[in-house]
Short mmCIF file of C-alpha atoms in Angstrom, two decimals:
data_model
loop_
_atom_site.label_atom_id
_atom_site.label_comp_id
_atom_site.label_asym_id
_atom_site.label_seq_id
_atom_site.Cartn_x
_atom_site.Cartn_y
_atom_site.Cartn_z
CA MET V 943 -7.11 8.70 20.37
CA TRP V 944 -9.93 6.45 21.88
CA SER V 945 -9.66 5.80 25.49
CA SER V 946 -8.95 2.34 26.64
CA SER V 947 -12.61 1.65 27.57
CA LYS V 948 -13.86 2.70 24.37
CA LEU V 949 -11.35 0.52 22.53
CA ARG V 950 -12.43 -2.40 24.58
CA ILE V 951 -15.82 -1.72 23.64
CA PHE V 952 -15.43 -1.19 20.05
CA ARG V 953 -13.46 -4.48 19.99
CA ALA V 954 -16.13 -6.41 21.62
CA ILE V 955 -18.69 -5.27 19.07
CA LEU V 956 -15.94 -6.16 16.29
CA CYS V 957 -15.54 -9.46 17.93
CA GLY V 958 -19.37 -10.28 17.89
CA VAL V 959 -19.39 -9.64 14.13
CA LEU V 960 -16.28 -10.54 12.93
CA PHE V 961 -13.84 -13.25 14.23
CA CYS V 962 -12.46 -12.55 17.78
CA HIS V 963 -11.64 -15.05 20.56
CA VAL V 964 -10.37 -17.66 18.02
CA LEU V 965 -8.51 -20.38 20.18
CA GLY V 966 -5.24 -21.89 19.29
CA VAL V 967 -1.47 -22.66 20.38
CA ASN V 968 1.33 -24.97 19.13
CA ALA V 969 -0.22 -28.60 18.83
CA ASP V 970 3.32 -30.03 19.24
CA VAL V 971 3.84 -28.05 22.56
CA ALA V 972 0.40 -29.12 23.70
CA GLN V 973 1.09 -32.77 23.09
CA ALA V 974 4.62 -32.42 24.95
CA GLU V 975 3.24 -30.38 27.89
CA GLY V 976 -0.20 -31.76 28.40
CA ASN V 977 -2.24 -29.03 29.85
CA ALA V 978 -0.29 -26.05 28.43
CA GLU V 979 -1.00 -22.68 29.69
CA THR V 980 -3.50 -20.59 27.43
CA LEU V 981 -1.87 -17.66 25.73
CA SER V 982 -3.42 -14.68 24.21
CA LEU V 983 -2.55 -12.80 21.01
CA THR V 984 -4.02 -9.74 19.78
CA LEU V 985 -3.69 -8.62 16.16
CA VAL V 986 -4.48 -5.06 14.98
CA LEU V 987 -5.60 -4.96 11.41
CA MET V 988 -7.18 -2.18 8.85
CA PRO V 989 -9.06 -4.23 6.19
CA SER V 990 -10.46 -2.19 3.65
CA SER V 991 -13.43 -4.38 2.74
CA GLY V 992 -15.69 -7.37 3.71
CA LYS V 993 -13.76 -9.60 1.65
CA GLN V 994 -10.41 -8.74 3.32
CA ARG V 995 -12.04 -9.02 6.71
CA GLN V 996 -13.26 -12.71 5.53
CA ALA V 997 -9.66 -13.41 4.52
CA TYR V 998 -8.24 -12.63 7.84
CA LYS V 999 -10.91 -14.55 9.47
CA GLN V 1000 -10.16 -17.77 7.72
CA LEU V 1001 -6.45 -17.16 8.22
CA ILE V 1002 -7.05 -16.98 11.97
CA GLU V 1003 -9.34 -20.09 11.83
CA ARG V 1004 -6.42 -21.98 10.06
CA PHE V 1005 -3.98 -20.72 12.69
CA ALA V 1006 -6.42 -22.11 15.38
CA LEU V 1007 -6.20 -25.57 13.95
CA ARG V 1008 -2.38 -25.68 14.41
CA TYR V 1009 -2.33 -23.64 17.72
CA PRO V 1010 -5.32 -24.64 19.62
CA GLN V 1011 -4.57 -23.06 22.86
CA VAL V 1012 -3.83 -19.40 21.80
CA ASP V 1013 -6.71 -16.92 22.41
CA VAL V 1014 -6.69 -14.58 19.44
CA ASP V 1015 -8.24 -11.35 19.77
CA THR V 1016 -8.52 -8.64 16.84
CA VAL V 1017 -8.83 -4.81 16.95
CA VAL V 1018 -9.92 -3.28 13.69
CA TYR V 1019 -9.29 0.26 12.62
CA GLU V 1020 -10.59 2.57 9.76
CA ASN V 1021 -7.71 2.99 7.26
CA GLU V 1022 -7.20 6.75 7.31
CA TYR V 1023 -7.49 6.86 10.96
CA TYR V 1024 -5.11 4.15 11.61
CA LYS V 1025 -2.40 5.53 9.17
CA ALA V 1026 -2.61 8.97 10.70
CA ASN V 1027 -2.39 7.86 14.31
CA ILE V 1028 -0.01 4.71 14.32
CA GLU V 1029 2.25 6.41 16.47
CA ASP V 1030 -0.17 7.25 19.14
CA ILE V 1031 -1.86 3.85 18.94
CA LEU V 1032 1.80 2.02 19.44
CA SER V 1033 2.98 4.36 22.13
CA SER V 1034 -0.42 4.44 24.30
CA ASN V 1035 -0.69 0.65 23.69
CA HIS V 1036 -1.04 -0.89 27.16
CA GLY V 1037 -0.99 -4.59 26.17
CA GLU V 1038 -3.96 -4.16 23.93
CA GLY V 1039 -1.90 -5.06 20.62
CA ASP V 1040 0.83 -7.58 19.87
CA LEU V 1041 1.15 -7.91 16.05
CA PHE V 1042 0.29 -4.85 14.07
CA PHE V 1043 -0.58 -4.52 10.12
CA TRP V 1044 1.78 -1.89 8.63
CA PHE V 1045 3.94 -0.87 5.59
CA GLY V 1046 7.42 -1.44 4.51
CA GLY V 1047 10.05 1.21 3.57
CA GLU V 1048 10.17 4.76 5.06
CA ARG V 1049 6.98 4.43 7.28
CA LEU V 1050 8.47 1.24 8.88
CA ARG V 1051 12.01 3.00 9.31
CA ARG V 1052 10.20 5.93 10.89
CA LEU V 1053 8.50 3.89 13.80
CA ALA V 1054 11.69 1.66 14.39
CA LYS V 1055 13.55 5.01 14.51
CA HIS V 1056 11.40 6.32 17.33
CA GLN V 1057 11.73 2.68 18.95
CA LEU V 1058 7.87 1.93 18.88
CA LEU V 1059 8.76 -1.43 17.49
CA LEU V 1060 10.27 -4.84 18.33
CA ASP V 1061 13.54 -5.71 16.76
CA MET V 1062 12.64 -9.12 15.17
CA SER V 1063 15.95 -10.26 14.12
CA THR V 1064 16.24 -12.96 16.69
CA TRP V 1065 12.92 -14.17 14.90
CA TRP V 1066 14.04 -14.04 11.65
CA GLN V 1067 17.16 -16.14 12.59
CA GLN V 1068 15.45 -18.58 14.71
CA GLY V 1069 12.77 -19.11 11.74
CA GLN V 1070 15.23 -18.80 9.10
CA TRP V 1071 12.99 -16.56 7.22
CA ASP V 1072 15.74 -14.72 5.13
CA ARG V 1073 15.68 -17.74 2.90
CA GLN V 1074 12.00 -17.20 1.94
CA PHE V 1075 12.37 -13.67 0.88
CA SER V 1076 13.90 -11.68 -2.01
CA VAL V 1077 16.63 -8.76 -1.26
CA PRO V 1078 14.01 -6.06 -1.92
CA LEU V 1079 11.48 -7.42 0.28
CA LYS V 1080 14.10 -8.02 2.98
CA GLN V 1081 15.24 -4.46 2.77
CA ALA V 1082 11.72 -3.17 3.21
CA ALA V 1083 11.49 -4.98 6.40
CA GLN V 1084 14.73 -3.48 7.94
CA PHE V 1085 16.19 -0.46 9.78
CA GLU V 1086 19.84 -0.08 10.21
CA GLN V 1087 20.19 -3.68 9.23
CA ALA V 1088 17.96 -5.07 11.90
CA TYR V 1089 14.52 -6.57 10.95
CA TYR V 1090 11.57 -4.73 12.36
CA ALA V 1091 8.97 -6.49 10.32
CA LEU V 1092 7.78 -9.61 8.33
CA PRO V 1093 6.48 -8.94 4.62
CA ILE V 1094 3.12 -10.56 4.05
CA ASN V 1095 2.47 -9.16 0.56
CA TYR V 1096 3.06 -6.55 -2.14
CA TYR V 1097 1.01 -5.54 -5.05
CA GLN V 1098 1.26 -3.85 -8.77
CA TRP V 1099 -0.18 -0.43 -9.52
CA GLY V 1100 -1.43 0.27 -12.75
CA PHE V 1101 -4.50 1.16 -14.99
CA TYR V 1102 -7.64 -0.83 -14.39
CA TYR V 1103 -9.97 -0.16 -17.35
CA ARG V 1104 -13.36 -1.01 -18.78
CA GLU V 1105 -12.85 -3.55 -21.72
CA SER V 1106 -16.37 -2.66 -22.81
CA THR V 1107 -15.54 1.01 -23.31
CA MET V 1108 -11.74 0.76 -24.08
CA ARG V 1109 -12.27 -1.80 -26.92
CA TYR V 1110 -12.99 1.22 -28.88
CA TYR V 1111 -9.84 2.99 -28.11
CA PRO V 1112 -7.20 0.44 -28.73
CA ASN V 1113 -3.59 0.75 -27.71
CA THR V 1114 -4.48 3.37 -25.49
CA PHE V 1115 -1.84 2.62 -22.63
CA ASP V 1116 0.86 1.60 -25.33
CA SER V 1117 2.33 5.33 -25.38
CA TRP V 1118 1.61 8.74 -23.70
CA PRO V 1119 0.53 10.32 -26.98
CA ASN V 1120 -2.06 7.48 -27.55
CA MET V 1121 -3.39 7.96 -24.00
CA LEU V 1122 -3.70 11.93 -24.27
CA ASN V 1123 -5.53 11.15 -27.80
CA THR V 1124 -7.95 8.91 -25.95
CA CYS V 1125 -8.57 11.25 -23.19
CA LYS V 1126 -9.52 14.09 -25.81
CA GLN V 1127 -11.73 11.76 -27.44
CA LEU V 1128 -13.69 10.72 -24.44
CA ALA V 1129 -13.92 14.28 -23.34
CA ALA V 1130 -15.73 15.34 -26.29
CA LYS V 1131 -18.33 12.48 -25.60
CA GLY V 1132 -18.72 13.69 -21.91
CA GLN V 1133 -16.54 11.04 -20.46
CA HIS V 1134 -13.11 10.78 -19.14
CA LEU V 1135 -10.28 8.21 -19.16
CA VAL V 1136 -9.65 8.40 -15.31
CA THR V 1137 -11.58 8.59 -12.27
CA ILE V 1138 -9.65 9.74 -9.11
CA GLY V 1139 -10.66 10.82 -5.57
CA THR V 1140 -8.22 13.15 -3.95
CA LYS V 1141 -10.17 13.49 -0.74
CA GLU V 1142 -7.51 11.33 0.85
CA SER V 1143 -4.61 12.74 -1.18
CA TRP V 1144 -2.64 9.73 -1.79
CA PRO V 1145 -4.15 8.62 -4.99
CA VAL V 1146 -2.71 11.71 -6.72
CA ALA V 1147 0.88 10.84 -5.65
CA ALA V 1148 0.72 7.78 -8.01
CA TRP V 1149 0.61 10.05 -10.93
CA PHE V 1150 3.70 11.97 -9.74
CA ASP V 1151 5.46 8.95 -8.81
CA TYR V 1152 4.93 7.28 -12.20
CA LEU V 1153 5.72 10.16 -14.42
CA ASN V 1154 8.98 10.94 -12.41
CA LEU V 1155 10.04 7.17 -12.73
CA ARG V 1156 9.35 6.80 -16.50
CA ILE V 1157 11.27 10.24 -17.09
CA ASN V 1158 14.03 10.52 -14.48
CA GLY V 1159 14.46 6.93 -13.19
CA LEU V 1160 14.72 5.30 -9.92
CA ALA V 1161 17.88 6.65 -8.52
CA PHE V 1162 16.67 10.16 -8.97
CA HIS V 1163 13.25 9.44 -7.71
CA HIS V 1164 14.73 7.97 -4.45
CA ALA V 1165 17.09 10.99 -4.16
CA LEU V 1166 14.44 13.58 -4.73
CA LEU V 1167 12.01 11.96 -1.82
CA ALA V 1168 15.22 11.86 0.58
CA GLY V 1169 15.28 15.74 0.00
CA GLU V 1170 18.62 15.71 -1.88
CA ILE V 1171 17.35 17.28 -5.06
CA PRO V 1172 15.55 20.47 -5.36
CA PHE V 1173 12.00 20.84 -6.97
CA SER V 1174 13.32 23.73 -8.80
CA ASP V 1175 15.40 21.38 -10.84
CA ALA V 1176 14.61 21.35 -14.60
CA ARG V 1177 13.83 17.57 -14.59
CA ILE V 1178 10.98 18.22 -12.12
CA LYS V 1179 9.58 20.72 -14.15
CA GLN V 1180 9.51 18.51 -16.96
CA VAL V 1181 7.42 15.90 -14.99
CA PHE V 1182 4.76 18.73 -14.28
CA ASN V 1183 4.77 19.57 -18.05
CA TYR V 1184 3.82 16.08 -18.68
CA TRP V 1185 1.34 16.11 -15.77
CA GLN V 1186 -0.27 19.18 -17.29
CA GLN V 1187 -0.72 17.62 -20.72
CA ALA V 1188 -2.81 15.13 -19.01
CA ILE V 1189 -4.91 17.90 -17.37
CA ASP V 1190 -5.18 19.94 -20.58
CA ALA V 1191 -6.29 16.89 -22.19
CA GLN V 1192 -9.09 16.54 -19.85
CA CYS V 1193 -8.06 13.03 -18.82
CA PHE V 1194 -9.60 13.32 -15.06
CA VAL V 1195 -12.98 13.27 -14.12
CA PRO V 1196 -13.45 16.84 -12.37
CA ASP V 1197 -13.79 17.97 -8.96
CA SER V 1198 -11.68 14.98 -7.59
CA GLN V 1199 -11.57 16.66 -4.04
CA GLN V 1200 -15.18 16.02 -3.26
CA TRP V 1201 -14.45 12.26 -3.42
CA GLY V 1202 -12.32 9.57 -1.29
CA TRP V 1203 -10.83 6.92 -3.25
CA LYS V 1204 -13.99 4.71 -2.84
CA GLN V 1205 -16.41 7.34 -3.71
CA ALA V 1206 -14.69 7.97 -7.05
CA LEU V 1207 -15.06 4.23 -8.23
CA PRO V 1208 -18.82 4.52 -9.20
CA ALA V 1209 -17.80 6.79 -12.19
CA LEU V 1210 -15.86 3.73 -13.15
CA TYR V 1211 -18.99 1.51 -12.73
CA ARG V 1212 -21.38 3.63 -14.39
CA GLY V 1213 -19.24 4.57 -17.41
CA LYS V 1214 -18.59 8.27 -16.69
CA ALA V 1215 -14.83 7.21 -16.44
CA ALA V 1216 -13.15 4.41 -18.48
CA SER V 1217 -10.38 3.68 -15.98
CA THR V 1218 -8.57 4.32 -12.74
CA LEU V 1219 -4.88 4.39 -11.87
CA MET V 1220 -4.88 2.15 -8.67
CA GLY V 1221 -3.17 -0.59 -6.53
CA ASN V 1222 -4.48 -4.03 -6.90
CA PHE V 1223 -5.92 -3.93 -3.54
CA PHE V 1224 -8.86 -2.09 -4.83
CA ILE V 1225 -10.19 -5.11 -6.71
CA ALA V 1226 -11.60 -6.44 -3.49
CA THR V 1227 -14.17 -3.51 -3.48
CA VAL V 1228 -15.21 -3.84 -6.91
CA PRO V 1229 -18.71 -5.38 -7.92
CA ASP V 1230 -18.18 -8.74 -9.87
CA ARG V 1231 -20.10 -7.63 -12.82
CA VAL V 1232 -17.42 -4.63 -13.23
CA LYS V 1233 -14.66 -6.87 -12.27
CA ASN V 1234 -15.44 -9.25 -15.06
CA ASP V 1235 -15.29 -6.36 -17.28
CA LEU V 1236 -11.92 -4.92 -15.91
CA LYS V 1237 -8.70 -5.64 -17.61
CA PHE V 1238 -5.08 -4.30 -16.45
CA ALA V 1239 -2.44 -2.04 -18.23
CA ALA V 1240 0.96 -0.56 -17.05
CA PHE V 1241 1.59 3.00 -16.96
CA PRO V 1242 2.73 3.86 -20.52
CA PRO V 1243 6.28 4.60 -21.43
CA LEU V 1244 7.24 8.25 -21.73
CA ILE V 1245 11.10 8.06 -23.08
CA SER V 1246 11.40 4.87 -24.86
CA THR V 1247 14.99 4.37 -23.94
CA ASN V 1248 14.52 4.30 -20.30
CA LYS V 1249 14.36 1.43 -18.11
CA ARG V 1250 10.83 0.41 -16.60
CA TYR V 1251 10.41 0.92 -13.05
CA GLU V 1252 7.08 0.18 -11.33
CA GLU V 1253 5.21 0.86 -7.89
CA ALA V 1254 5.03 -2.36 -5.78
CA PRO V 1255 3.93 -1.22 -2.02
CA ILE V 1256 4.91 -4.00 0.39
CA ASP V 1257 2.84 -4.65 3.47
CA VAL V 1258 4.05 -5.94 6.55
CA ILE V 1259 3.47 -7.29 10.13
CA VAL V 1260 5.33 -5.58 12.98
CA ALA V 1261 5.41 -6.31 16.58
CA HIS V 1262 5.01 -4.15 19.73
CA GLN V 1263 8.06 -4.29 22.09
CA HIS V 1264 6.10 -5.99 24.75
CA ALA V 1265 5.46 -8.93 22.15
CA LYS V 1266 8.90 -10.31 22.91
CA ASN V 1267 7.63 -12.01 25.94
CA ASN V 1268 4.85 -13.66 24.00
CA PRO V 1269 5.70 -16.70 22.02
CA ALA V 1270 2.38 -16.88 20.35
CA ALA V 1271 3.49 -13.71 18.32
CA TYR V 1272 6.44 -15.73 17.10
CA TRP V 1273 4.34 -18.67 16.35
CA PHE V 1274 1.79 -16.78 14.30
CA LEU V 1275 4.44 -14.87 12.00
CA ASP V 1276 6.28 -18.45 11.60
CA PHE V 1277 3.06 -20.05 10.69
CA LEU V 1278 2.44 -17.31 8.02
CA VAL V 1279 5.86 -18.28 6.42
CA SER V 1280 6.15 -21.93 6.82
CA ASP V 1281 2.86 -23.28 6.71
CA GLY V 1282 1.88 -21.75 3.21
CA ALA V 1283 -0.78 -19.40 4.91
CA LEU V 1284 0.21 -16.38 2.85
CA VAL V 1285 -0.32 -18.08 -0.51
CA GLU V 1286 -4.17 -18.61 0.62
CA LEU V 1287 -4.53 -15.17 2.40
CA ASN V 1288 -3.12 -13.29 -0.55
CA GLN V 1289 -5.23 -15.08 -2.92
CA GLN V 1290 -8.07 -13.52 -1.28
CA LEU V 1291 -6.88 -10.20 -0.64
CA GLY V 1292 -5.84 -9.66 -4.18
CA LYS V 1293 -2.13 -9.25 -3.54
CA ILE V 1294 0.89 -11.10 -4.50
CA ASN V 1295 2.49 -13.77 -2.33
CA PRO V 1296 5.98 -12.41 -0.92
CA LEU V 1297 7.65 -15.99 -0.70
CA GLN V 1298 10.11 -17.36 -3.15
CA GLY V 1299 9.35 -20.22 -5.14
CA HIS V 1300 5.56 -20.31 -5.08
CA THR V 1301 3.53 -21.17 -8.25
CA MET V 1302 2.08 -18.32 -10.03
CA SER V 1303 -1.15 -17.27 -8.61
CA GLU V 1304 -4.55 -18.59 -10.54
CA ASP V 1305 -6.19 -14.82 -10.07
CA ARG V 1306 -5.37 -13.23 -13.44
CA PHE V 1307 -4.87 -9.71 -11.87
CA ILE V 1308 -2.29 -11.18 -9.56
CA ALA V 1309 -0.88 -13.16 -12.08
CA GLU V 1310 -0.31 -10.05 -14.42
CA GLY V 1311 1.23 -8.05 -11.47
CA GLU V 1312 3.84 -10.88 -10.80
CA ALA V 1313 4.71 -10.90 -14.44
CA LEU V 1314 4.95 -6.99 -14.72
CA LEU V 1315 7.11 -6.75 -11.47
CA ALA V 1316 9.32 -9.71 -12.58
CA ASP V 1317 10.17 -7.75 -15.53
CA ALA V 1318 10.68 -4.21 -13.92
CA HIS V 1319 14.16 -2.96 -13.31
CA GLY V 1320 13.39 -1.80 -9.88
CA ILE V 1321 10.39 -1.10 -7.70
CA THR V 1322 9.12 1.82 -5.24
CA GLN V 1323 7.30 1.73 -2.31
CA PHE V 1324 5.03 4.69 -3.15
CA PHE V 1325 5.32 8.28 -2.57
CA ASP V 1326 4.33 8.59 0.96
CA ARG V 1327 6.26 5.27 1.88
CA ASP V 1328 9.32 6.38 0.38
CA SER V 1329 9.53 9.95 1.94
CA PRO V 1330 9.04 11.26 5.74
CA LYS V 1331 5.54 11.90 6.81
CA ALA V 1332 6.36 15.45 7.42
CA PHE V 1333 7.33 16.04 3.66
CA ALA V 1334 4.76 13.59 2.07
CA LEU V 1335 1.38 14.49 3.43
CA PRO V 1336 1.95 18.20 2.81
CA ALA V 1337 3.60 17.57 -0.48
CA MET V 1338 0.63 15.55 -1.69
CA ASP V 1339 -1.96 18.18 -0.67
CA ILE V 1340 0.07 20.59 -3.01
CA MET V 1341 -0.32 18.18 -5.74
CA VAL V 1342 -3.93 17.75 -5.30
CA GLU V 1343 -4.32 21.43 -5.60
CA PHE V 1344 -2.36 21.31 -8.79
CA LEU V 1345 -4.43 18.55 -10.25
CA ASP V 1346 -7.62 20.49 -9.60
CA GLN V 1347 -5.66 23.60 -11.17
CA GLN V 1348 -6.16 25.63 -7.83
CA ILE V 1349 -2.37 26.42 -8.20
CA SER V 1350 -0.20 26.82 -11.51
CA MET V 1351 2.73 24.60 -12.06
CA SER V 1352 5.13 27.26 -11.15
CA GLN V 1353 3.27 27.79 -7.84
CA ALA V 1354 3.25 24.13 -7.10
CA LEU V 1355 7.11 23.69 -7.77
CA GLN V 1356 7.71 26.81 -5.51
CA ARG V 1357 5.70 25.23 -2.70
CA LEU V 1358 7.25 22.03 -2.86
CA GLU V 1359 10.67 23.45 -2.79
CA THR V 1360 9.61 25.49 0.16
CA LEU V 1361 8.53 22.35 1.85
CA ARG V 1362 11.65 20.30 0.89
CA VAL V 1363 13.77 23.25 2.64
CA LYS V 1364 11.85 23.30 5.86
CA VAL V 1365 11.81 19.39 6.13
CA PHE V 1366 15.06 18.32 4.91
CA GLU V 1367 17.83 21.06 5.22
CA PRO V 1368 17.76 21.45 9.14
CA SER V 1369 18.79 17.91 9.14
CA GLN V 1370 21.43 17.99 6.44
CA ARG V 1371 23.24 21.02 8.17
#
């Protein structure tokens, strides 16, 4: 964890090159009260690209037009550091952050359970925000029926593939046998269907999630990630059997542990791989020449009679407890909900606007995601958002070893079951 002095220096540097010290406060209040007191608001963010930084910059500039007496500051963290250290960042926060970018589901509930977040229920009631969001989105922002977050977007996962390559392999993603057949054909030419980087282990979890959802369904998936089902269950072995088929068909670019998720993408750009299984947020990192050649496809069905469930992680804004006494924090969140700001923000972020009643996005990938999720029978938050950190992180490391064939299927299942017992069973006794 950085010291306060280092954090201030880092923030000052970022402010110089990004968008800090934008002024604002409620214009109506300013008119009514004349010389209103200047307020400060600090946003803590983890943008993954220059495009996302620019999107937040424009959002804050728009907020400044409406609230010209709020001094907005920003702190920007690198993604993986932020996700790994969020508890320390919140607990050691001495007025250096009011509103924080975070994730819905289990990751939110863990922070709320440890009393690191502000209960926003009063703000939800004051702003009548509950009218603006669907039930799944509201549930993702709650812990024990209280609101601890405001949803700001969500996004689909699926295959993003190079049309110039895949036109020679039509219907690849229509079925599992078709996909395996394409993997084999590409491998014979020294190519691969999928690039994946597992230096950060979470990309591999998407494969487990989708295979389990397509085979065993949503209720089973949630029960499994809550520790209620042993990994010795035959239904989990079936998931790994399918996964082994993809490995044996050489679907994946080898040596995935060498690369982070961003470092794995050049294989897609240079034609070494034809696709990646990823969330739509990654589009913001893709060069236009490649983006224009990309198309989207859902993960293929495995059992034709099963309902279709999709990955749709929900991003949220949470508040530090001291933000309760900062009216600018409420103003900013209400601005997101009531001023249409989320529509413009998510158009630039490549994510889906969570507000009900909006028109479909003009961005083709976002529009496809909206259509995909509208037809799904249910959604999940993603493996490491639906299960506790103590289980999710080591479990994903085990999956990486399985994907790279450092361990066998039976070894992976045995280690996952040992981990499940260690993490969940003490709390269930």
